[in-house]
Amino acid sequence: MALSRAHRREETNFWPGFVDALSTMLIGIVFLLSVFVLGQFFLSQEISGRDTVLDRLNRQISELSDLLALERSTGKEAKDSLALLQSSLTSEQAERARVQGLLDGAASNAPAQLAETQKALDAEKQLSAKAQTTVEMVNQQIVAMRRQLAALEEAIGAAEAKDKESQTRISELGSRLNVALAQRVQELARYRSDFFGRLRQVLGTRPDIRVVGDRFVFQSEVFFDAGQAVLKPEGRGELDKLGAIIVDLGREMPPDLPWILRVDGHTDNRPIRSAQFPSNWNLSTARAVAVVEYLVSKGIPADRIAATGFGEFQPLDIANNDDAWRRNRRIEFKITER
């Protein structure tokens, strides 16, 4: 019985005490953590305040540095101005002393100054002599240039004389040429008159053939039907007579006489519009060409004859009637120059 009680005493429960101790320790740790957190909070607040103060202090230091630099710059400028004023004052004093020394030594140094003045005068004389030499050289160059100008004027005069002589020769040649041309014109006029005389003898006086100025005029009806450019048989007979006269006259003319027989075709002012002849120009030119080709076949040199078509634009009579139209439809022959 006694042993069982002793054993129960030995089995006493310590767990509640341990729990109490552990709780007490946890409470202490929580308290310490709370104190630590509060300390950290207050420390951070203090550090933030210090950073703000530090930034403000840095800004103030920067402003003070700028002010210090400005003051230093102002002080340097003031020092420079002071040094410049001192230098100017020193220069003025030195200049004043020099002037005073010159004034003091003017009386005692008059002979020396006179000698210097004489030296300067001698130097001026030497310069004047050099200038005189230069002027003489320039004068010599001017004389040489005048000689060259005189030679050029002489050459120009000779050229002008040659030009006048050439102009005189040209004038003489022109006069001779005019005389020669006049002689050729007179000679051609003489042959033209001979042509007219022979043609009048051969053709006689016919109403459809007449002389207008320096041209023989044939009515178109002598050679062609109305609106056609084909020679009629009776027209070829008239051209045979004309061609024989021209061939004989060409043999008599000098070879170097520039004559040519011009054949001109003319129409009236009534328009023609056919497939073969779209206009009066085409008709008048075709008729002139037909006459020229026939005369060339009769022995007239091709380089001594020409065909021209005038259409209705060179009328002999400007009236609008049958007589005027008949007169204006014509073939003209003219001996002229090329």
XYZ file of C-alpha atoms in Angstrom:
338
model
C 0.000 0.000 0.000
C 2.790 2.368 0.948
C 4.638 1.473 -2.254
C 1.685 2.383 -4.440
C 1.427 5.837 -2.872
C 5.083 6.473 -3.337
C 4.766 5.458 -6.945
C 1.905 7.910 -7.525
C 3.965 10.723 -6.063
C 6.723 9.945 -8.451
C 4.266 10.206 -11.368
C 3.438 13.920 -10.717
C 2.180 15.874 -14.001
C 4.613 18.675 -15.120
C 2.851 19.589 -18.389
C 0.716 22.523 -17.146
C 3.761 24.243 -15.795
C 5.571 23.780 -19.041
C 2.613 25.245 -20.924
C 2.519 28.232 -18.625
C 6.217 28.840 -19.074
C 5.929 28.501 -22.831
C 2.979 30.939 -22.939
C 4.892 33.393 -20.847
C 7.864 33.136 -23.192
C 5.645 33.637 -26.310
C 4.041 36.661 -24.737
C 7.487 38.059 -24.078
C 8.572 37.374 -27.684
C 5.428 39.029 -29.064
C 6.036 41.995 -26.806
C 9.629 42.246 -27.999
C 8.495 41.984 -31.647
C 5.940 44.703 -31.087
C 8.576 46.888 -29.513
C 10.913 46.109 -32.424
C 8.236 46.988 -35.034
C 7.383 50.225 -33.273
C 11.058 51.016 -33.069
C 11.457 50.322 -36.783
C 8.441 52.528 -37.548
C 9.695 55.416 -35.500
C 13.214 54.905 -36.908
C 11.931 54.994 -40.490
C 9.924 58.136 -39.735
C 13.014 59.707 -38.259
C 15.141 58.636 -41.245
C 12.566 60.079 -43.700
C 12.546 63.320 -41.795
C 16.307 63.373 -41.834
C 16.350 62.723 -45.654
C 13.968 65.621 -46.200
C 16.106 67.847 -44.000
C 19.222 66.593 -45.795
C 17.678 67.417 -49.219
C 16.730 70.873 -47.989
C 20.236 71.347 -46.652
C 21.720 70.191 -49.993
C 19.545 72.694 -51.868
C 20.628 75.446 -49.520
C 24.259 74.423 -49.980
C 23.799 74.519 -53.796
C 22.216 77.960 -53.608
C 25.015 79.143 -51.350
C 27.562 77.697 -53.817
C 25.923 79.572 -56.707
C 25.903 82.763 -54.655
C 29.557 82.171 -53.731
C 30.472 81.628 -57.406
C 28.584 84.779 -58.368
C 30.332 86.716 -55.640
C 33.677 85.346 -56.781
C 32.915 86.316 -60.417
C 31.843 89.779 -59.315
C 34.954 90.074 -57.202
C 37.139 88.954 -60.133
C 35.526 91.494 -62.431
C 36.044 94.148 -59.809
C 39.691 93.093 -59.470
C 40.139 93.177 -63.248
C 38.554 96.621 -63.436
C 40.785 97.779 -60.609
C 43.870 96.336 -62.336
C 42.867 98.016 -65.609
C 42.378 101.335 -63.851
C 45.728 100.938 -62.126
C 47.393 100.099 -65.450
C 45.763 103.118 -67.127
C 46.867 105.297 -64.237
C 50.398 103.944 -64.503
C 50.445 104.566 -68.255
C 49.154 108.076 -67.787
C 51.796 108.746 -65.185
C 54.534 107.324 -67.434
C 53.300 109.377 -70.408
C 53.189 112.448 -68.222
C 56.715 111.770 -67.028
C 57.871 111.254 -70.658
C 56.304 114.481 -71.816
C 57.774 116.280 -68.885
C 61.181 114.809 -69.700
C 60.823 115.913 -73.329
C 59.896 119.372 -72.186
C 62.823 119.426 -69.802
C 65.273 118.179 -72.419
C 63.917 120.243 -75.328
C 66.126 123.204 -74.556
C 69.264 121.134 -73.944
C 68.674 118.743 -76.924
C 67.872 121.327 -79.603
C 71.119 120.676 -81.595
C 70.497 116.940 -81.573
C 66.919 117.433 -82.765
C 68.210 119.707 -85.513
C 70.591 116.978 -86.626
C 67.746 114.451 -86.641
C 65.641 116.868 -88.649
C 68.469 117.271 -91.151
C 68.749 113.506 -91.468
C 65.042 113.280 -92.088
C 65.339 116.032 -94.708
C 68.164 114.163 -96.422
C 66.055 111.010 -96.426
C 63.194 112.953 -98.003
C 65.586 114.272 -100.661
C 66.708 110.741 -101.438
C 63.079 109.653 -101.737
C 62.417 112.637 -104.006
C 65.380 111.651 -106.211
C 64.041 108.092 -106.439
C 60.616 109.435 -107.317
C 62.160 111.628 -109.998
C 63.942 108.603 -111.427
C 60.682 106.699 -111.443
C 58.927 109.591 -113.195
C 61.649 109.652 -115.860
C 61.213 105.908 -116.426
C 57.481 106.352 -116.740
C 58.011 109.207 -119.207
C 60.283 106.969 -121.271
C 57.624 104.266 -121.271
C 55.040 106.831 -122.366
C 57.299 107.931 -125.217
C 57.700 104.312 -126.286
C 53.959 103.791 -126.155
C 53.427 106.914 -128.241
C 55.828 105.525 -130.822
C 53.894 102.280 -130.864
C 50.642 104.205 -131.232
C 52.137 106.183 -134.099
C 53.185 102.932 -135.780
C 49.695 101.535 -135.260
C 48.118 104.688 -136.675
C 50.409 104.441 -139.663
C 49.412 100.817 -140.170
C 45.749 101.745 -139.800
C 46.226 104.536 -142.332
C 47.817 102.094 -144.774
C 44.975 99.650 -144.204
C 42.421 102.404 -144.767
C 44.208 103.413 -147.966
C 44.127 99.807 -149.144
C 40.463 99.615 -148.161
C 39.695 102.782 -150.141
C 41.591 101.348 -153.076
C 39.623 98.114 -152.732
C 36.381 100.065 -152.512
C 37.356 101.960 -155.637
C 38.100 98.692 -157.425
C 34.825 97.221 -156.206
C 32.993 100.300 -157.414
C 34.709 100.039 -160.768
C 33.877 96.333 -160.972
C 30.307 97.110 -160.001
C 30.097 99.726 -162.700
C 31.554 97.305 -165.208
C 29.133 94.626 -164.057
C 26.211 97.025 -164.389
C 27.385 97.976 -167.852
C 27.734 94.303 -168.771
C 24.311 93.545 -167.355
C 22.841 96.500 -169.211
C 24.468 95.271 -172.369
C 23.080 91.770 -171.769
C 19.642 93.222 -171.079
C 19.826 95.306 -174.235
C 21.026 92.271 -176.149
C 18.198 90.151 -174.707
C 15.712 92.923 -175.482
C 16.981 92.995 -179.048
C 16.464 89.250 -179.419
C 13.072 89.570 -177.734
C 12.095 92.218 -180.283
C 13.376 89.961 -183.046
C 11.287 87.133 -181.584
C 8.200 89.340 -181.523
C 8.813 90.499 -185.093
C 9.266 87.000 -186.478
C 6.294 85.672 -184.527
C 4.075 88.460 -185.856
C 5.180 87.669 -189.419
C 4.415 83.989 -188.992
C 1.176 84.246 -187.058
C -0.167 87.415 -188.628
C -2.954 89.390 -187.003
C -5.338 87.075 -185.203
C -7.845 88.079 -182.506
C -6.914 85.116 -180.330
C -3.186 86.008 -180.351
C -1.979 89.370 -179.074
C 0.981 91.112 -177.455
C 0.650 92.313 -173.838
C 3.776 94.179 -172.748
C 6.752 91.871 -173.258
C 4.645 88.706 -173.675
C 2.858 86.909 -176.469
C -0.620 85.906 -175.305
C -2.567 82.972 -176.825
C -6.123 82.236 -175.770
C -6.390 78.824 -174.161
C -8.967 77.781 -176.758
C -6.190 77.844 -179.377
C -4.499 74.855 -177.665
C -7.033 73.202 -175.357
C -10.682 72.323 -175.014
C -12.596 73.715 -172.005
C -11.418 72.188 -168.739
C -8.775 70.027 -170.467
C -4.949 70.009 -170.625
C -4.492 67.888 -173.767
C -3.177 69.788 -176.837
C -5.548 69.987 -179.790
C -4.158 69.217 -183.286
C -4.586 72.844 -184.448
C -2.836 73.994 -181.266
C 0.145 71.765 -182.040
C 0.388 73.442 -185.466
C 0.653 76.853 -183.836
C 3.283 75.510 -181.425
C 5.256 74.104 -184.360
C 5.545 77.605 -185.782
C 6.506 79.021 -182.394
C 9.027 76.258 -181.717
C 10.751 76.757 -185.083
C 11.185 80.471 -184.368
C 12.570 79.776 -180.871
C 15.014 77.155 -182.170
C 16.331 79.502 -184.879
C 16.566 82.380 -182.443
C 18.381 80.185 -179.911
C 21.061 79.393 -182.489
C 21.643 83.096 -183.035
C 21.869 84.000 -179.321
C 25.303 83.810 -177.646
C 25.699 80.644 -175.543
C 26.488 82.671 -172.420
C 23.347 84.806 -172.680
C 21.107 83.610 -169.781
C 17.795 83.566 -171.678
C 14.834 81.343 -171.014
C 11.372 80.952 -172.546
C 8.750 81.063 -169.798
C 5.354 79.484 -170.489
C 2.631 80.765 -168.139
C -0.774 79.127 -167.758
C -3.804 81.195 -166.631
C -7.498 80.400 -166.021
C -10.608 82.445 -165.321
C -11.986 82.836 -161.814
C -14.662 80.171 -162.082
C -13.610 77.264 -159.836
C -12.982 73.835 -161.276
C -13.169 70.780 -159.046
C -12.673 67.590 -160.979
C -10.873 64.390 -160.110
C -8.067 65.288 -162.524
C -7.837 68.998 -161.624
C -8.855 69.798 -158.020
C -8.217 73.554 -158.544
C -7.488 76.163 -161.213
C -3.829 76.027 -160.199
C -3.645 72.384 -161.198
C -5.341 73.099 -164.540
C -3.152 76.127 -165.414
C 0.048 74.296 -164.419
C -0.915 71.157 -166.377
C -1.562 73.236 -169.504
C 1.786 75.047 -169.176
C 3.592 71.729 -168.691
C 1.870 70.247 -171.758
C 3.020 73.191 -173.920
C 6.588 72.964 -172.526
C 6.854 69.221 -173.151
C 5.658 69.637 -176.741
C 8.123 72.466 -177.444
C 10.970 70.428 -175.940
C 10.012 67.612 -178.333
C 10.406 70.143 -181.147
C 14.019 70.931 -180.340
C 13.942 73.654 -177.670
C 16.534 72.798 -174.968
C 14.937 71.760 -171.702
C 17.218 74.109 -169.761
C 15.940 77.068 -171.811
C 12.225 76.682 -171.044
C 10.082 76.716 -167.897
C 6.426 76.099 -167.023
C 4.456 78.196 -164.533
C 0.847 77.973 -163.390
C -0.881 81.108 -162.060
C -4.466 79.840 -161.808
C -7.001 82.664 -161.681
C -4.817 85.038 -159.646
C -3.296 87.163 -162.488
C -6.359 88.286 -164.521
C -6.193 90.662 -167.487
C -9.833 91.636 -166.972
C -11.434 91.686 -163.499
C -15.015 91.719 -164.790
C -17.278 88.692 -164.381
C -18.637 88.091 -167.857
C -17.960 85.870 -170.826
C -15.571 88.295 -172.540
C -13.473 88.743 -169.384
C -13.380 85.006 -168.714
C -12.322 84.342 -172.306
C -9.504 86.911 -172.113
C -8.258 85.573 -168.802
C -8.066 81.956 -170.063
C -4.672 82.180 -171.790
C -1.164 80.837 -172.369
C 1.621 83.449 -172.293
C 5.130 83.183 -173.790
C 7.903 85.416 -172.514
C 11.628 85.481 -173.220
C 13.340 86.546 -169.993
C 16.488 85.990 -167.907
C 17.117 83.115 -165.588
